[in-house]
Coordinates of C-alpha atoms in Angstrom, one line a residue:
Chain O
X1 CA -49.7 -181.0 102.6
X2 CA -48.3 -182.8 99.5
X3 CA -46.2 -180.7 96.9
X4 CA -44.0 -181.8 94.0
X5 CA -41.0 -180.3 92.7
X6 CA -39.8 -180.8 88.9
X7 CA -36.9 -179.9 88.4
X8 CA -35.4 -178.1 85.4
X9 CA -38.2 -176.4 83.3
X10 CA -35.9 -177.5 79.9
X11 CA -34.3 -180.9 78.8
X12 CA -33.0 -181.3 75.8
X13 CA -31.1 -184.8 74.6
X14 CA -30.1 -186.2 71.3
X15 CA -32.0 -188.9 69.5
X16 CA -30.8 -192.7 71.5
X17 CA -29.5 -190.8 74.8
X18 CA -31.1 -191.3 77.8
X19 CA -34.1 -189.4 78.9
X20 CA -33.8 -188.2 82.8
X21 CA -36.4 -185.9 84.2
X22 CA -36.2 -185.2 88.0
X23 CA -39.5 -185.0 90.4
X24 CA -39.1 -185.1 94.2
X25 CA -42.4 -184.7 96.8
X26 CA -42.9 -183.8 99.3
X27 CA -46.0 -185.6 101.5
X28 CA -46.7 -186.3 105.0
X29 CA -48.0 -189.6 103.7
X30 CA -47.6 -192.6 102.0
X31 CA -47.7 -190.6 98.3
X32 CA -49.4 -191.8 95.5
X33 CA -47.1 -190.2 92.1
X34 CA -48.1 -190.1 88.6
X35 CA -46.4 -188.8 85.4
X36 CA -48.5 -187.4 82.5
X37 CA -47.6 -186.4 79.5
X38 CA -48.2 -183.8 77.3
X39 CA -48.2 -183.0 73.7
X40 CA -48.7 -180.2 71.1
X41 CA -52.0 -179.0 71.4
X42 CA -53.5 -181.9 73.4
X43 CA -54.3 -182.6 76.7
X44 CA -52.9 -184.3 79.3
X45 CA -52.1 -188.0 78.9
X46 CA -51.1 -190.8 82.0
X47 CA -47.6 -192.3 81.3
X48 CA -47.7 -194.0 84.7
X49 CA -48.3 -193.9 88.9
X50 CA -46.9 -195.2 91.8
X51 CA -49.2 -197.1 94.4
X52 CA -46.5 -198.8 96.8
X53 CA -47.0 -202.1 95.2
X54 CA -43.7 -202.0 93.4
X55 CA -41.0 -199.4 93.5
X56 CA -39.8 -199.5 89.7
X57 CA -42.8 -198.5 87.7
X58 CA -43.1 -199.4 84.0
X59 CA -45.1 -197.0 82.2
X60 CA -46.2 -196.4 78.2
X61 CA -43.8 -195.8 75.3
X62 CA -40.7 -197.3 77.1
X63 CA -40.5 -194.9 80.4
X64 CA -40.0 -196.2 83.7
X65 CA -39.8 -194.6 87.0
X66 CA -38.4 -195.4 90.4
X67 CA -39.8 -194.1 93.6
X68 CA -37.1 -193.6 96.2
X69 CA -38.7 -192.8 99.7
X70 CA -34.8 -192.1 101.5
X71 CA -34.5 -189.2 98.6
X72 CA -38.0 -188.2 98.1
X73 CA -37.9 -188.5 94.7
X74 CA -39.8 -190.2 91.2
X75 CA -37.5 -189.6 88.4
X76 CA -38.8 -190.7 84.9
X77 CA -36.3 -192.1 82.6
X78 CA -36.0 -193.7 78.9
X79 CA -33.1 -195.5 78.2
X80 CA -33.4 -194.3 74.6
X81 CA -34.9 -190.7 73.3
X82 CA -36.7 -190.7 70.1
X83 CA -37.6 -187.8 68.6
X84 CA -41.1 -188.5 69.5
X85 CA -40.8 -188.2 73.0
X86 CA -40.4 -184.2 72.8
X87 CA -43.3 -182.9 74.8
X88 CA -44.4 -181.9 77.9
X89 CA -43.8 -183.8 81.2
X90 CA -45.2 -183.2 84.7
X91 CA -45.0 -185.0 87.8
X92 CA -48.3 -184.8 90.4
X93 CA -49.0 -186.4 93.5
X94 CA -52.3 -187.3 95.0
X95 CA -53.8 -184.3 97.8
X96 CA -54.9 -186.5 100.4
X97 CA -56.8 -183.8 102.4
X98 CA -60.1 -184.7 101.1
X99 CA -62.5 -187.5 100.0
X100 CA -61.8 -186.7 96.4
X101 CA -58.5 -187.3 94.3
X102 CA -57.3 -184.3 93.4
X103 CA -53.5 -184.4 91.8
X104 CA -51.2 -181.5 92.8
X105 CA -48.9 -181.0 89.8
X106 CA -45.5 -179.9 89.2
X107 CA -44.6 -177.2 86.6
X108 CA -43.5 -178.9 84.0
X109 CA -40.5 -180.4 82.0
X110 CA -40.4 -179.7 78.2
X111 CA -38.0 -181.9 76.9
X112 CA -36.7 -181.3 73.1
X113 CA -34.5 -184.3 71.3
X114 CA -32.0 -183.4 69.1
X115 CA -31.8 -185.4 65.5
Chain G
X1 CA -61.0 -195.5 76.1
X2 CA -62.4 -192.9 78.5
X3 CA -63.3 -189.5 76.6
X4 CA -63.6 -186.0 77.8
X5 CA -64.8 -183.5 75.3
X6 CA -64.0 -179.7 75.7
X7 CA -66.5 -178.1 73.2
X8 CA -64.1 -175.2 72.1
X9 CA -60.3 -175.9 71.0
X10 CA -59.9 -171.8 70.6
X11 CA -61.9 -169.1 72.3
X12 CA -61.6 -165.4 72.0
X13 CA -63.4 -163.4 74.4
X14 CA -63.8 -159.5 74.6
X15 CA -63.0 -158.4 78.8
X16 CA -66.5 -158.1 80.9
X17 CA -68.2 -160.8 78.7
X18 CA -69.4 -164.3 80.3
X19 CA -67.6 -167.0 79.1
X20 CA -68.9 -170.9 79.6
X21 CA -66.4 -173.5 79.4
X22 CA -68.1 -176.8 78.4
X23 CA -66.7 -180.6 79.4
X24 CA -68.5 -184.0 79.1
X25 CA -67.4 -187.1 79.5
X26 CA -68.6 -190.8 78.6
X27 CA -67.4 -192.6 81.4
X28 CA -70.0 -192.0 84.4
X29 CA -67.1 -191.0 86.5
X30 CA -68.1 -189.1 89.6
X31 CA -65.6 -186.9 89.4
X32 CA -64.7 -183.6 87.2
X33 CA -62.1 -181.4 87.8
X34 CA -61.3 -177.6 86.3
X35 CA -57.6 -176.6 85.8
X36 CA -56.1 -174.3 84.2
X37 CA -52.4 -174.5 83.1
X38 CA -49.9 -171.4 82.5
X39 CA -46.4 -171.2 80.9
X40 CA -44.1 -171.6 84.4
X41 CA -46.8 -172.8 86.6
X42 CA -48.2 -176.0 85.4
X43 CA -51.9 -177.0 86.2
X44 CA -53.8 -175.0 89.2
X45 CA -57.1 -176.6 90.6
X46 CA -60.1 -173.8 89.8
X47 CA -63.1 -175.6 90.8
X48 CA -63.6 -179.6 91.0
X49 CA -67.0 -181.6 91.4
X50 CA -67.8 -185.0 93.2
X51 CA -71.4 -185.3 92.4
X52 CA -74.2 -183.9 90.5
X53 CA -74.7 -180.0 91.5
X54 CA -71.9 -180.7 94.0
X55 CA -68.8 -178.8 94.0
X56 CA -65.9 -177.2 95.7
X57 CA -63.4 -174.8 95.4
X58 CA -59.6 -175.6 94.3
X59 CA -56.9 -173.6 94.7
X60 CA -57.8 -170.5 92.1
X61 CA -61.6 -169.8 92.6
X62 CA -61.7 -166.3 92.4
X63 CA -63.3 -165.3 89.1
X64 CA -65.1 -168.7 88.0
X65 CA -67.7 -170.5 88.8
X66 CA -68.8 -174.2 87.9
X67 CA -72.1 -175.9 87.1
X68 CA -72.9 -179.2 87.4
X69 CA -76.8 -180.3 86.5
X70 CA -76.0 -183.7 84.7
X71 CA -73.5 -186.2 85.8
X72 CA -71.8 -186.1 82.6
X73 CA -70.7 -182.5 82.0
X74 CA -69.3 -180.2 84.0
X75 CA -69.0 -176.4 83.1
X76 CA -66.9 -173.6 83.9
X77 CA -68.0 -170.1 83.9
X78 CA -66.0 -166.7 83.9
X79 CA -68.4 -164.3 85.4
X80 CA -66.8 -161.0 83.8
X81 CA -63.6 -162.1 81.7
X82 CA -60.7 -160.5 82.4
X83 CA -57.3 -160.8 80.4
X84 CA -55.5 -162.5 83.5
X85 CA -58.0 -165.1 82.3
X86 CA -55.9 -165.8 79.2
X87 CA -54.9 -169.5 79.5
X88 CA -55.7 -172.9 78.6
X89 CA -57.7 -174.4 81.0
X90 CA -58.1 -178.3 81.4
X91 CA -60.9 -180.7 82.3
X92 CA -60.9 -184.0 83.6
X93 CA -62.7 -187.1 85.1
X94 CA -61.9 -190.0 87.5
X95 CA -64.1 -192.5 88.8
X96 CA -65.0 -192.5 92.8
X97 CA -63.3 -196.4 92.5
X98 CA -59.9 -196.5 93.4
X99 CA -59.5 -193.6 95.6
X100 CA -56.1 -191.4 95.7
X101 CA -55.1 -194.3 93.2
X102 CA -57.4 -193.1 90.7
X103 CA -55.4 -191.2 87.6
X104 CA -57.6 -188.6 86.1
X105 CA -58.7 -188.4 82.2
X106 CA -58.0 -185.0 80.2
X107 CA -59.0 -183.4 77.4
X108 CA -57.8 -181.7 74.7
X109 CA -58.2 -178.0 76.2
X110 CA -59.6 -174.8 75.7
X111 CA -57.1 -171.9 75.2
X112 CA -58.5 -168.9 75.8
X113 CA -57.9 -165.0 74.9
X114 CA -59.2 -162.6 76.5
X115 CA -58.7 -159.1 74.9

């Protein structure tokens, strides 16, 4: 079975720090990882996922990620916080039990920047 | 742009009423998903759909059930509301293309009361 773990449920930086949010897995398979985010009142939006072709992902709005198969882990980072960036982050992976993608998510990462 | 609708932004419900959840999207995706998403716990699968009046249960079942008659929307529906049933709950899309690569689209989200 796939599972994700995020964690630290709050992150708070200053404006031009570096953004760090931790996610490990945990699969018994070649994972597929995304990172969504999430702000005020909206729904859920793709930032970026991992699909083995490249282990440094580049995502939207200046995140990255690195997937790191000898720690299990797909930490997002920003070199830079803007205030912006406070939201809602979550890691998922892809359940691979059936013929339909489901994502199993992680619970969350709010992150708050400091002015 | 891929667009799923959730008909209500804010519902409030009295407990033992049925409550319908409606989501459509404009992509022809195969398929919709149900979650809902709670303070702690991130997003649960309730109820996700592959095909037109196909569907199976996710990890939260108890207490909804899901339509599907049209390939475009999928509803939820909470038989007899109960206030555990306060949350926002989340729909989304994918296409069958692309497998366990395929991200899923959101929308905006229904948060609903239950009193």
């Amino acid at each position: 079975a796939q599972s994700v773990t995020q964690l630290g449920s709050h992150v708070s930086v200053s404006e031009g720090a570096l953004v760090l949010l931790r996610c490990n897995y945990s699969s018994s398979v070649p994972p597929y990882l995304f990172w969504y985010v999430q702000y005020p009142n909206q729904g859920l939006q793709l930032l970026l996922k991992y699909t083995s072709a490249a282990t440094l992902v580049k995502g939207i709005n200046g995140f990255e990620a690195e997937f790191k198969k000898s720690e299990t882990s797909f930490h997002l980072t920003k070199p830079s916080a803007h205030m912006s960036d406070a939201a809602e982050y979550f890691c998922a992976v892809s359940d691979r039990s059936g013929a339909t993608n489901k994502l199993i998510f992680g619970t969350g990462t709010l992150l708050a920047v400091q002015p | 742009d891929v667009k799923v609708t959730q008909s209500s932004r804010y519902l409030v419900k009295r407990t033992g009423e049925k409550v319908f959840l409606e989501c459509v999207q404009d992509m022809d995706h195969e398929n919709m998903f149900w979650y809902r998403q709670d303070p702690g716990l991130g997003l649960r699968l309730i109820y996700f759909s592959y095909d037109v009046k196909m569907k199976e249960k996710g990890d939260i079942p108890e207490g909804y059930s899901v339509s599907r008659e049209k390939k475009e929307r999928f509803s939820l529906i909470l038989e007899s509301a109960s206030t555990n049933q306060t949350s926002m709950y989340l729909c989304a899309s994918s296409p069958l293309t692309g497998g366990y690569n395929s991200p899923l689209h959101f929308g905006n989200g229904t948060r609903l009361t239950v009193t």
